[in-house]
Coordinates of C-alpha atoms in Angstrom, one line a residue:
X1 CA 33.1 2.7 23.3
X2 CA 31.3 -0.2 25.2
X3 CA 32.6 -0.8 28.8
X4 CA 33.1 -4.6 29.5
X5 CA 31.0 -6.2 32.2
X6 CA 32.2 -8.9 34.4
X7 CA 29.4 -11.0 33.1
X8 CA 31.3 -10.9 29.7
X9 CA 34.2 -13.0 31.1
X10 CA 34.7 -16.6 32.0
X11 CA 37.4 -17.8 34.3
X12 CA 39.0 -21.2 33.9
X13 CA 41.9 -23.0 35.5
X14 CA 44.2 -25.1 33.2
X15 CA 47.1 -26.7 35.2
X16 CA 49.2 -23.8 36.5
X17 CA 47.4 -21.3 34.4
X18 CA 44.3 -19.1 35.2
X19 CA 42.7 -18.2 31.9
X20 CA 40.3 -15.2 31.7
X21 CA 38.2 -15.4 28.5
X22 CA 36.3 -12.6 27.1
X23 CA 33.4 -14.4 25.9
X24 CA 32.1 -12.0 23.1
X25 CA 35.4 -12.4 21.2
X26 CA 36.9 -15.5 22.6
X27 CA 40.1 -13.7 23.4
X28 CA 41.9 -15.3 26.3
X29 CA 44.2 -13.7 28.9
X30 CA 46.3 -16.7 30.4
X31 CA 48.1 -16.0 33.7
X32 CA 50.7 -18.4 35.2
X33 CA 50.2 -18.9 38.9
X34 CA 53.6 -18.4 40.5
X35 CA 54.9 -19.0 44.1
X36 CA 53.2 -16.9 46.6
X37 CA 50.1 -16.5 44.8
X38 CA 51.5 -14.0 42.3
X39 CA 50.3 -13.9 38.7
X40 CA 52.6 -13.4 35.7
X41 CA 51.7 -10.8 33.0
X42 CA 49.2 -12.7 30.7
X43 CA 49.8 -14.4 27.3
X44 CA 47.0 -12.9 25.2
X45 CA 45.6 -14.8 22.4
X46 CA 44.1 -13.1 19.2
X47 CA 40.3 -12.7 19.3
X48 CA 38.3 -15.2 17.5
X49 CA 35.8 -12.6 16.4
X50 CA 35.6 -8.8 16.0
X51 CA 36.3 -6.8 19.1
X52 CA 33.6 -4.4 18.3
X53 CA 33.3 -1.3 20.3
X54 CA 35.6 -2.5 23.1
X55 CA 38.9 -0.8 23.9
X56 CA 41.7 -3.4 24.4
X57 CA 43.0 -1.4 27.4
X58 CA 39.6 -1.8 29.1
X59 CA 39.5 -5.4 28.4
X60 CA 43.1 -6.1 29.7
X61 CA 42.5 -4.0 32.8
X62 CA 39.2 -5.9 33.6
X63 CA 40.8 -9.3 32.9
X64 CA 43.8 -8.4 35.2
X65 CA 41.4 -7.4 37.9
X66 CA 39.3 -10.6 37.7
X67 CA 42.4 -12.7 37.7
X68 CA 43.7 -10.9 40.8
X69 CA 40.5 -11.2 42.6
X70 CA 40.2 -15.0 41.7
X71 CA 43.6 -15.5 43.4
X72 CA 43.5 -13.0 46.3
X73 CA 39.7 -13.0 46.9
X74 CA 39.7 -9.4 47.9
X75 CA 39.9 -6.0 46.3
X76 CA 43.0 -3.9 46.8

């Protein structure tokens, strides 16, 4: 299995959503920004290309962490 790298992701702001895109597949993790800087669980789009050797759990964990860092600016 491949481990996703932060360079494999792109962050976008779309209104009240923070979208983390896994660029190799086009899969999007869209988080709603809530009061107090909290993030919702993401709406996950289907991939636009084959996932290949990446585990979905690893992709989701990395997307969650990048979104959290984008909002909080600091690691836990």
